Structure formats: structure tokens, C-alpha cells
XYZ file of C-alpha atoms in Angstrom:
606
model
C -1.824 109.509 102.169
C 1.524 111.229 101.393
C 2.502 111.840 97.726
C 5.172 109.692 96.113
C 8.407 111.772 96.627
C 10.929 109.166 95.538
C 11.604 107.442 92.254
C 12.762 108.452 88.827
C 9.494 109.881 87.588
C 9.288 112.310 90.546
C 12.959 113.536 90.192
C 12.505 113.964 86.385
C 9.440 116.140 87.010
C 11.142 118.378 89.534
C 12.189 121.100 86.944
C 8.566 121.283 85.770
C 7.196 121.427 89.339
C 9.523 124.264 90.386
C 9.091 126.155 87.109
C 5.370 126.230 87.807
C 5.962 127.274 91.439
C 8.328 130.120 90.249
C 5.814 131.270 87.676
C 3.065 131.307 90.335
C 5.225 133.268 92.731
C 6.066 135.896 90.075
C 2.392 136.126 89.142
C 1.585 136.726 92.830
C 4.249 139.485 92.892
C 2.714 141.053 89.750
C -0.795 140.917 91.279
C 0.461 142.733 94.483
C 2.190 145.388 92.348
C -1.121 146.008 90.448
C -3.142 146.089 93.685
C -0.628 148.584 95.170
C -1.382 150.948 92.205
C -5.159 150.559 93.085
C -4.481 151.641 96.680
C -3.823 148.423 98.594
C -2.144 149.442 101.930
C 1.511 148.745 102.634
C 0.589 146.672 105.710
C -1.807 144.474 103.608
C 0.910 143.911 100.995
C 3.467 142.891 103.630
C 0.999 140.604 105.397
C -0.007 139.081 101.985
C 3.576 138.200 101.039
C 4.380 136.668 104.425
C 1.093 134.704 104.594
C 1.275 133.528 100.972
C 4.813 132.211 101.201
C 4.344 130.554 104.594
C 1.179 128.857 103.298
C 3.175 127.380 100.394
C 5.894 126.138 102.687
C 3.289 124.634 105.055
C 1.591 122.938 102.061
C 4.878 121.365 100.890
C 5.649 120.349 104.530
C 2.233 118.669 104.936
C 2.245 116.739 101.578
C 5.834 115.546 102.239
C 4.905 113.868 105.549
C 6.415 110.417 106.004
C 6.647 107.516 108.424
C 9.708 105.971 106.852
C 13.061 106.473 108.738
C 15.044 106.714 105.514
C 12.800 109.441 104.125
C 12.485 111.313 107.438
C 16.282 111.360 108.158
C 17.752 111.447 104.615
C 14.923 112.306 102.142
C 15.301 108.747 100.824
C 18.833 109.542 99.541
C 17.136 110.524 96.262
C 17.782 114.342 95.934
C 19.391 115.266 92.595
C 22.557 117.415 92.786
C 21.132 120.628 91.382
C 18.076 120.569 93.698
C 20.276 119.532 96.652
C 22.506 122.500 95.783
C 19.509 124.866 95.927
C 18.339 123.265 99.255
C 21.815 123.530 100.711
C 22.095 127.184 99.601
C 18.722 127.929 101.286
C 19.815 125.966 104.348
C 23.100 127.906 104.336
C 21.866 131.449 103.557
C 20.399 132.142 106.858
C 19.174 135.338 108.442
C 22.849 136.226 108.773
C 23.500 136.034 105.029
C 20.274 137.610 103.911
C 19.391 139.962 106.709
C 22.562 140.812 108.544
C 25.604 140.527 106.250
C 24.835 143.482 103.921
C 24.005 145.460 107.065
C 27.487 144.711 108.465
C 29.087 145.841 105.196
C 26.767 148.938 105.181
C 27.849 149.938 108.781
C 31.524 149.047 108.807
C 32.645 148.324 105.273
C 35.352 145.993 104.152
C 36.105 144.105 107.432
C 32.703 142.389 107.004
C 33.786 140.968 103.609
C 35.666 138.476 105.712
C 32.271 136.766 106.220
C 31.771 136.593 102.435
C 35.287 135.237 101.837
C 35.083 132.730 104.693
C 31.611 131.407 104.028
C 32.300 130.947 100.316
C 35.741 129.468 100.880
C 34.268 127.017 103.424
C 32.574 125.170 100.597
C 35.974 124.466 99.064
C 36.911 122.688 102.302
C 33.534 120.852 102.284
C 34.027 119.672 98.722
C 37.630 118.611 99.128
C 37.795 117.288 102.690
C 34.277 116.245 103.781
C 31.159 115.847 101.707
C 31.993 112.908 99.281
C 33.650 110.880 102.027
C 30.931 111.301 104.569
C 28.386 110.373 101.908
C 30.488 107.282 101.166
C 30.362 106.406 104.806
C 26.554 106.206 104.580
C 25.589 107.578 108.003
C 22.429 109.491 109.104
C 24.027 112.336 111.059
C 27.451 113.793 111.885
C 27.596 112.135 115.349
C 26.652 108.914 113.602
C 29.803 109.230 111.498
C 31.975 110.006 114.481
C 30.375 107.287 116.593
C 30.768 104.692 113.849
C 34.277 105.731 112.704
C 35.809 105.831 116.236
C 33.475 103.415 118.015
C 32.016 103.801 121.512
C 29.067 105.509 123.041
C 31.190 108.234 124.715
C 32.543 109.370 121.299
C 29.067 109.636 119.895
C 27.866 111.475 123.028
C 30.659 114.059 122.832
C 29.745 114.732 119.189
C 26.056 115.122 120.175
C 27.098 117.752 122.810
C 29.183 119.802 120.342
C 26.387 119.612 117.692
C 23.771 120.819 120.207
C 25.957 123.734 121.458
C 26.756 124.942 117.940
C 23.300 124.354 116.388
C 21.391 125.801 119.237
C 23.433 129.002 119.166
C 22.772 129.225 115.422
C 19.064 128.556 115.603
C 18.553 131.370 118.145
C 20.065 133.719 115.529
C 17.588 132.435 112.885
C 14.607 132.929 115.221
C 15.932 136.460 115.916
C 15.903 137.127 112.165
C 12.407 135.647 111.815
C 11.230 137.762 114.780
C 12.729 140.945 113.227
C 10.813 140.383 109.958
C 7.545 139.258 111.573
C 7.666 142.191 114.039
C 7.832 144.632 111.049
C 5.324 142.772 108.845
C 2.652 142.339 111.565
C 3.566 145.416 113.647
C 3.774 143.300 116.783
C 6.381 143.203 119.622
C 9.602 141.445 118.737
C 9.263 138.905 121.620
C 5.841 137.775 120.280
C 7.205 137.755 116.727
C 9.860 135.264 117.690
C 7.182 132.763 118.816
C 5.144 133.403 115.624
C 8.221 132.707 113.545
C 8.766 129.456 115.377
C 5.318 128.238 114.358
C 6.266 128.854 110.703
C 9.536 126.884 111.207
C 7.857 123.892 112.798
C 5.131 123.635 110.128
C 7.840 123.109 107.490
C 9.782 120.341 109.322
C 7.490 118.622 111.770
C 5.739 116.031 109.617
C 8.172 115.173 106.890
C 11.570 115.598 108.376
C 14.463 115.902 105.879
C 12.171 115.115 102.905
C 9.799 117.999 103.740
C 12.665 120.315 104.600
C 14.478 119.564 101.315
C 11.595 120.397 99.036
C 10.543 123.373 101.113
C 14.157 124.747 101.038
C 14.200 124.619 97.203
C 11.079 126.719 97.209
C 12.562 129.040 99.770
C 15.752 129.513 97.772
C 13.811 130.659 94.736
C 11.948 133.291 96.854
C 15.066 134.540 98.677
C 17.262 134.977 95.600
C 14.628 136.836 93.658
C 13.899 139.002 96.677
C 17.573 139.821 97.212
C 18.637 140.655 93.678
C 15.566 142.468 92.334
C 15.871 145.528 94.635
C 19.598 145.871 93.859
C 18.986 145.865 90.061
C 16.086 148.341 90.474
C 18.180 150.751 92.696
C 21.177 150.587 90.391
C 19.072 151.353 87.339
C 17.208 154.154 89.105
C 20.501 155.754 90.341
C 22.035 155.534 86.868
C 24.633 152.862 87.515
C 23.355 150.344 84.981
C 21.419 147.052 85.154
C 24.202 144.785 86.249
C 25.017 146.343 89.657
C 27.428 143.609 90.852
C 29.939 144.773 88.268
C 28.889 148.461 87.975
C 28.752 149.908 91.546
C 32.380 151.213 91.590
C 31.240 154.809 90.908
C 28.773 154.566 93.802
C 31.659 153.714 96.149
C 33.661 156.695 94.862
C 30.662 158.971 95.379
C 30.312 157.776 99.021
C 33.989 158.444 99.592
C 33.408 161.954 98.269
C 30.387 162.537 100.576
C 31.786 161.020 103.781
C 34.128 163.931 104.691
C 31.333 166.431 103.872
C 28.867 164.654 106.089
C 31.392 164.231 108.909
C 31.543 160.468 108.915
C 33.989 159.024 111.434
C 33.903 156.430 114.184
C 30.417 155.261 114.927
C 28.888 156.420 118.221
C 26.414 154.200 119.940
C 23.094 155.575 121.329
C 23.084 154.860 125.075
C 19.259 154.584 125.208
C 18.589 152.083 122.426
C 22.050 150.569 121.891
C 21.826 151.322 118.148
C 24.860 152.415 116.134
C 25.456 155.537 113.985
C 26.786 155.225 110.446
C 30.530 154.932 109.851
C 32.998 154.677 106.954
C 32.568 152.144 104.162
C 36.344 151.576 103.710
C 39.416 150.938 105.855
C 41.735 153.713 106.842
C 45.514 153.132 106.289
C 46.073 153.558 110.052
C 44.205 150.197 110.586
C 47.290 148.463 109.248
C 48.423 144.959 110.160
C 45.931 144.351 112.908
C 43.001 144.946 110.547
C 44.522 142.546 108.015
C 45.139 139.895 110.686
C 41.605 140.233 112.000
C 40.286 139.908 108.492
C 42.215 136.717 107.917
C 41.388 135.157 111.304
C 37.607 135.949 110.868
C 37.624 134.487 107.342
C 39.485 131.432 108.692
C 36.858 130.896 111.413
C 34.070 131.175 108.902
C 35.747 128.735 106.505
C 36.585 126.035 109.042
C 33.297 126.574 110.783
C 31.449 125.997 107.487
C 33.144 122.673 107.047
C 32.168 121.692 110.573
C 28.460 122.593 110.619
C 26.379 119.499 111.057
C 23.243 120.817 109.364
C 25.216 121.554 106.236
C 27.193 118.296 106.127
C 23.886 116.406 106.689
C 22.569 117.742 103.342
C 25.144 115.773 101.441
C 23.920 112.528 103.079
C 20.666 112.935 100.934
C 22.233 112.516 97.478
C 21.846 109.278 95.477
C 25.679 108.693 95.234
C 29.147 109.838 96.236
C 29.569 111.501 92.754
C 26.238 113.337 93.272
C 27.407 114.573 96.703
C 30.528 116.138 95.131
C 28.554 117.626 92.277
C 25.994 119.082 94.649
C 28.722 120.932 96.575
C 29.600 122.716 93.300
C 25.927 123.623 92.699
C 25.626 124.819 96.342
C 28.607 127.131 95.822
C 27.086 128.532 92.599
C 23.687 129.271 94.166
C 25.361 130.885 97.237
C 27.725 132.936 95.045
C 24.659 134.636 93.397
C 23.767 136.226 96.745
C 27.228 136.881 98.118
C 28.315 138.522 94.851
C 25.390 140.944 95.290
C 25.703 141.852 99.014
C 28.473 144.555 98.689
C 26.501 146.230 95.829
C 23.358 146.291 98.058
C 25.239 147.798 100.981
C 26.809 150.478 98.743
C 23.693 151.496 96.829
C 21.524 151.618 99.979
C 24.136 153.801 101.772
C 24.276 156.147 98.772
C 20.408 156.438 98.942
C 20.744 157.926 102.407
C 23.862 160.016 101.726
C 23.552 161.626 98.331
C 21.744 164.972 98.438
C 21.016 164.629 94.691
C 18.697 161.632 95.483
C 15.182 162.224 96.888
C 15.809 159.513 99.427
C 18.704 161.337 101.197
C 18.055 162.301 104.856
C 21.234 164.129 106.138
C 21.205 167.914 106.273
C 17.370 167.901 106.329
C 15.039 169.048 109.025
C 14.729 166.342 111.782
C 10.940 166.855 111.873
C 10.785 166.017 108.136
C 12.917 162.866 108.569
C 10.918 161.713 111.541
C 7.749 162.088 109.494
C 9.085 159.587 106.872
C 6.996 156.397 107.011
C 9.994 154.044 107.128
C 11.674 155.936 109.977
C 8.373 155.963 111.858
C 7.695 152.256 111.288
C 11.151 150.962 112.127
C 11.356 153.425 115.065
C 8.138 151.975 116.566
C 9.776 148.614 116.996
C 13.028 150.126 118.384
C 15.348 149.533 115.379
C 15.832 153.191 114.286
C 16.379 156.261 116.509
C 17.109 159.964 115.990
C 18.759 162.166 118.706
C 19.059 165.859 118.091
C 22.181 166.156 120.169
C 23.139 169.728 119.226
C 19.475 170.971 119.230
C 19.684 172.680 115.772
C 16.794 170.732 114.308
C 18.930 169.470 111.352
C 19.892 165.846 111.062
C 23.633 165.227 111.214
C 25.188 161.806 110.624
C 26.039 161.211 114.259
C 22.435 161.838 115.308
C 20.939 158.968 113.243
C 21.112 155.503 114.800
C 19.936 152.172 113.428
C 20.254 148.400 113.905
C 22.311 147.064 110.959
C 20.084 143.992 110.817
C 17.340 146.095 109.201
C 19.344 147.361 106.191
C 18.204 144.714 103.641
C 14.626 144.825 104.878
C 14.367 148.653 105.032
C 16.387 149.474 101.877
C 13.369 149.275 99.426
C 11.449 151.685 101.687
C 14.165 154.294 102.135
C 15.312 154.062 98.489
C 11.787 155.018 97.399
C 10.955 151.739 95.658
C 7.300 150.591 95.415
C 6.207 148.924 98.645
C 5.581 145.674 96.785
C 9.390 145.311 96.748
C 9.495 145.651 100.557
C 6.943 142.834 100.815
C 9.036 140.729 98.483
C 12.176 141.377 100.540
C 10.322 140.524 103.753
C 9.236 137.236 102.224
C 12.869 136.582 101.083
C 14.313 137.304 104.479
C 11.727 135.057 106.087
C 12.539 132.279 103.607
C 16.255 132.567 104.489
C 15.679 132.451 108.249
C 13.048 129.670 108.062
C 15.068 127.469 105.735
C 18.166 127.515 108.028
C 16.152 127.209 111.203
C 14.384 124.148 109.730
C 17.764 122.596 108.898
C 19.190 123.278 112.346
C 16.195 122.037 114.294
C 16.141 118.892 112.187
C 19.848 118.343 112.772
C 19.412 118.695 116.518
C 16.154 116.606 116.784
C 17.479 113.889 114.443
C 20.769 113.537 116.294
C 19.019 113.343 119.700
C 16.469 110.768 118.419
C 18.869 108.751 116.320
C 22.245 109.069 118.120
C 21.199 109.576 121.696
C 17.835 107.784 122.002
C 18.217 105.010 119.407
C 21.998 104.338 119.409
C 22.710 104.879 123.153
C 19.484 104.634 125.254
C 17.133 102.238 123.426
C 18.713 100.319 120.481
C 15.558 98.217 120.082
C 13.251 101.238 119.512
C 10.959 100.778 116.532
C 10.822 103.328 113.751
C 7.495 104.899 114.767
C 8.783 105.532 118.266
C 12.027 107.053 116.981
C 10.185 109.428 114.643
C 7.715 110.437 117.398
C 10.717 111.224 119.610
C 12.242 113.348 116.839
C 9.005 115.340 116.445
C 8.585 115.964 120.143
C 12.244 117.076 120.365
C 11.683 119.491 117.459
C 8.982 121.165 119.554
C 11.041 121.313 122.710
C 14.253 122.610 121.099
C 12.317 125.112 118.976
C 10.516 126.495 122.071
C 13.878 126.805 123.943
C 15.343 128.622 120.871
C 12.443 131.114 120.702
C 12.752 131.814 124.432
C 16.446 132.579 124.130
C 16.061 134.611 120.933
C 13.417 136.805 122.546
C 15.982 137.914 125.141
C 18.218 139.496 122.388
C 21.491 138.392 123.969
C 23.571 138.901 120.846
C 23.099 140.353 117.347
C 22.343 137.973 114.427
C 25.891 138.032 112.877
C 27.504 137.710 116.341
C 25.477 134.667 117.272
C 26.192 133.044 113.944
C 29.950 133.666 114.295
C 29.689 132.004 117.728
C 27.982 128.956 116.267
C 30.764 128.513 113.627
C 33.452 128.847 116.320
C 31.732 126.287 118.526
C 31.415 123.799 115.646
C 35.034 124.181 114.511
C 36.326 123.940 118.130
C 34.715 120.604 118.686
C 34.060 118.832 115.337
C 36.589 119.835 112.671
C 39.539 117.778 113.982
C 37.635 114.501 114.493
C 35.837 114.909 111.141
C 38.957 115.695 109.071
C 41.318 113.257 110.841
C 38.530 110.637 110.828
C 38.770 110.638 106.953
C 42.360 111.469 106.391
C 44.346 109.870 109.227
C 43.959 106.127 109.834
C 45.869 106.387 113.149
C 43.225 108.669 114.691
C 41.501 106.651 117.434
C 38.667 106.777 119.890
C 40.653 108.289 122.817
C 42.049 110.942 120.513
C 38.613 111.899 119.095
C 37.164 112.297 122.671
C 40.155 114.352 123.743
C 39.867 116.519 120.575
C 36.143 117.233 121.064
C 36.312 117.813 124.816
C 39.504 119.939 124.841
C 38.546 121.878 121.761
C 35.023 122.790 123.024
C 36.218 123.623 126.544
C 39.176 125.721 125.277
C 37.073 127.714 122.782
C 34.178 128.228 125.216
C 36.486 129.140 128.055
C 38.307 131.733 125.869
C 34.964 133.235 124.768
C 33.856 133.604 128.452
C 37.227 135.119 129.399
C 37.096 137.673 126.604
C 33.447 138.555 127.332
C 34.365 139.104 130.948
C 37.125 141.612 130.301
C 40.256 139.605 129.407
C 42.412 141.291 126.750
C 42.127 139.177 123.617
C 45.270 137.233 122.566
C 46.640 138.488 119.208
C 43.400 140.372 118.546
C 41.280 137.203 118.644
C 38.058 138.712 120.012
C 34.709 137.017 120.769
C 33.993 136.475 117.008
C 37.273 134.534 116.583
C 37.482 132.185 119.608
C 37.264 129.243 117.232
C 40.988 129.723 116.337
C 41.895 128.908 119.964
C 39.378 125.997 120.116
C 40.475 124.293 116.845
C 44.180 124.556 117.642
C 43.627 123.053 121.096
C 41.442 120.316 119.505
C 44.042 119.259 116.904
C 46.914 119.227 119.440
C 44.806 117.202 121.946
C 43.591 114.720 119.365
C 46.929 114.078 117.682
C 48.810 113.806 120.967
C 46.332 111.455 122.620
C 45.935 109.259 119.455
C 49.785 108.808 119.291
C 49.967 107.941 122.992
C 47.196 105.297 122.830
C 46.782 102.092 120.697
C 46.007 102.457 117.016
C 42.478 101.533 115.769
C 41.944 97.909 114.764
C 42.566 96.601 111.206
C 38.885 96.695 110.275
C 38.542 100.438 111.089
C 41.758 101.234 109.156
C 40.493 99.326 106.122
C 37.167 101.184 106.313
C 39.040 104.532 106.336
C 40.997 103.458 103.193
C 37.735 102.461 101.517
C 36.023 105.796 102.411
C 38.627 107.673 100.336
C 37.719 105.827 97.166
C 35.083 108.102 95.553
C 32.966 105.222 94.128
C 31.010 102.285 95.268
C 28.314 101.638 97.797
C 27.853 103.267 101.192
C 29.910 101.418 103.878
C 27.324 101.582 106.666
C 23.847 100.015 106.073
C 20.904 101.155 108.115
C 17.817 98.984 108.637
């Protein structure tokens, strides 16, 4: 029998439940720290953190199981704004945010802040253009909104296709992040680690759908934010910059700028054997000029508009009790996300200084290569192919252009190379796993739910009973998850690259029909179909052309193809809508009603 997860008494006891959970997690962390002092091995600590947190998520997933459609698809529309904000933040802060973003800033500096600006700014679009109005509509999924707003099975089907393309690209990046962490924690091959990570993902979402995923994601947010911020504070204090690093790391940036010319930092060579990159400058050179500024703006634009188009994020606002709660929960989401994004540049800077500064025991450049290769963190990450050293001039001393690493390991490896106790590394591994699992759960659920609700129930078999629909959703979770793990194990694209692609796919196909569906009564079925089809084909076609050697237009490379897609989508949708008959009076009245931020949901599900 599942526990009672709806009702006033449950929501009122949520603060107490999660306070006890947080206390328990911190007590476990303290226990591991004590055991480390008594000689518990690094591997045992890493395994304990991963096993302990996955066991908690699995426990929440199992006790949240449900056979009710409303609970499975929408968590019973009973999630309070603060907790929905935490769940959304966990859903949002994926392997890209936790594992890869600070690594990008570490390797290439300020251009990667476009991800921070875009991802944060995207929530302003969600709050002002989308979330309250989609919640007022009362649908189960994003294709459900598009199918109901514009009418017709073809419209719904096109939305399903775009959702699947964007979400599947995104979920492979999360399974890649999970595989990277599991490979290091369990010292197993990356390909096997991807499948192991998938099992953890499915345990959380399989039985309880959105209800299980929501309460698991709140637990995962607590783990990931503690795991992200604690090492930064520890490093900042140890390096003498103070205990509030987000506001005090300016001198660390200045020190890196002093050291870069001395170490010979320039453009980053790539190791031809491993494909790993050497370190490069943390700041832009004046010669980068207008193109760098334009690329920053276009990448931030893609991340903003992509955020407001992502189905697994918009779905989270369908779970709130009211329209007002949906709006409030966007604000809470932004606050909880800000805590991590505000800290990422400090983490990248302090970890880089740990390797660069000869005054710190953790520095590696200018030292004997044999000594650096003997360091446990270099050995461990080297074994799984994510760090490499090449003595290209044969002098036995490590220069900066002889050290190669995968930027995705920076957050995970920083506690080790900064000389922090290993218990911090275990904590960070658990945090990275929480980030990747929470997003993968949300994405798999978005895909399985839309295929079972929108494709199977709304198009193929409208008479299907609830039990059959939920069984279909669970089978689809397995199938899509297995396909994602298979693709992730091929390592086709880095984590940040795959995530940027997902955003660009989502904005190419979904942004125009979503925004115009709420804000333009004249938008009609033919226009929506044209917008989705033309946008997705234009974006995807441009991506393939650039990847196959075409010179990018206006510097819009493979991370920015969404600009081409979304422009084509708006042009096609507006043009076709104006050339075809307007929607009927009932639809236009419904659109007017959606914009009133009060009252009951317009669509009732049975």
C-alpha cells in the first residue's frame, strides 16, 4: 500500500520530513569523515556515498508508487511552490550545470558564462510568458497543450516529435554525466557505468511517475547544493580568500592572470590520442572583439529561449495547486538555481588556482612529470581516460601544454587535486549523481508520459483504461532509457554540447507555437504545424550542414543552430496563420480566458 502523498496534512509536514532527511544526510557525511580519519579507504567512501544516496532515492520512489493517473502524470497537482521550486531546480540543474559548466568556465573562461546568463534568464521568460498560462490551461503535457489549443491529431503528433528529439538528446547527456561519475566511483569502464546509471534513474521514476520524481528531486536538490557549495567554501578558506567565496574570489582571478604568462598559457592544444584539451586562458583577449560578443549574446539567447521551450521543465508547473502557485514556484526555482550558478565561476577560479599557484601544495606545473603521474587523482582519472600527460619536449618537467584533461571532470576532481579530505570527493560524486539522476528522471518521464498520454491515449486508443495507460508509460520508460544509455555509451558529444543541442531543438520546434498559442488568438492549427515542422527541419538541417563542413552563418556554430530554427519557425507560423482561416470563436475565447491569472483550469481530465 502506498503512503498518502496528497492532502493538507502531508504538505504541512513536508518541512519536517525534509529537515529530518537533511539532518540524516549531514550525519552520514560526518560519519564518513570520522571513518576516513580511522583509515576507511577512498574507494569505500566513494561507494558508500553513491550507494547511500541511491538507496534513499529508491526508497522514496518505491513508497511514492501510484496507480492513479492524476498522481502519476501530475503528482496530484498538490506540490507547494517552495518544494516545486526545489524539484524544478533539481530537474533543471543537470549534469551540465553541476558537472560540466564549471569545467567549461575553467577551460575557456568568460564565454561559458553565456550558459549561466542564458539559463538563469530563461526563467524570466518561463515566468512571464509560459508557466502561469500553461497551468491555467490544465493540461498533462506540453503536446497536450498544443494539441488542445490548436486542435487536431497532426498538431499533437508534431509536438510529440519535437519533444522526443529535444528530450532524447538531453537525456543522453545526463546518462553520460551519470556514467562519468559511476565510472570513477566504482572504477569500472564508462560504457558499463552508463547502464548502471540508467538503473538508478529508472528506480526513481518507474513506479510513481511524477509524484515519485517530485519528492525524489527535492531530496536530490538538497544533496547537490550542499555538495556543490561546501568544497568552494572550504577551498576559499584554505587559500585565504575568506568564507564567502562567491563575493571574494576577485584576488584569485588576479593571481591567475599573473601566473598565466609565466606558465605559458595560450591557445589550448588538443591531445591527438585521447582527444582531451590542455588548459587555456580564463579571460577574453581584446582581439576577440565583436565576434566574441556576438557569440556570447547568441549562445545566451539560445539558452534562454531553449529554457522556455523545454517540456520537462514546463511540465513541473502543471503540478502546482493553482495558477498563483505556478507563478510563485518559478520565483522559488530561480532562487534555488541562483545558489548554484552564483557559485560556479568561484569554483572554476579556485580550482584553477589550485593547479597553477606554486605557493600551494596542490600545484602541478614546473614539477617532475614522474611526481605528478604518481599523484592518486592523476592516476585514478587517467585510468578511465579523462586525464593524460604527454612529455612532448622530453625534459621530464610538466609544462602547461603537456597536461590534458576532460573539462567534465573539474567539479568531481577538484576536491582531490585541491587536497581536501576524500570525504568531500564522495560528497561531490553524490551531488553530481543527484544532478544527473534528477534531470534524467524528469526527461524520461516527459518522454514516456507524452508517448503514453498524447500518442497512445489521445491518438491511437482513446478508450484505453488508466491501468493500461500507466503500464504503457512504464514500458516506454524502460525502452527510452535503454536507448539513451546505448547512445550515451558511444560518447558522440560532450555533456555541454549535447545539452546545447537539446535546447536548440526545443526552441526550433516548440517556442513559437507555445508563445503564440498563449499570446496571439489568430494563431491557428495550420500555422502551428508549419511552425513546428519548418523550425525543426531548418534547425536540424543547419546543424548537419555546419557539422559537415559548411562555414557558419554570422558565427552561428553547432551550439547556436536554434537561432536559425526559431526564426524560421516564427516566420512560417505567422505567415501560414495569416494565409489560412482564423480559429473558431470558442478557441479564441479560451485563449482570452487563459491570460486571466485566476480561476479554475480550463481543461478537465477524467
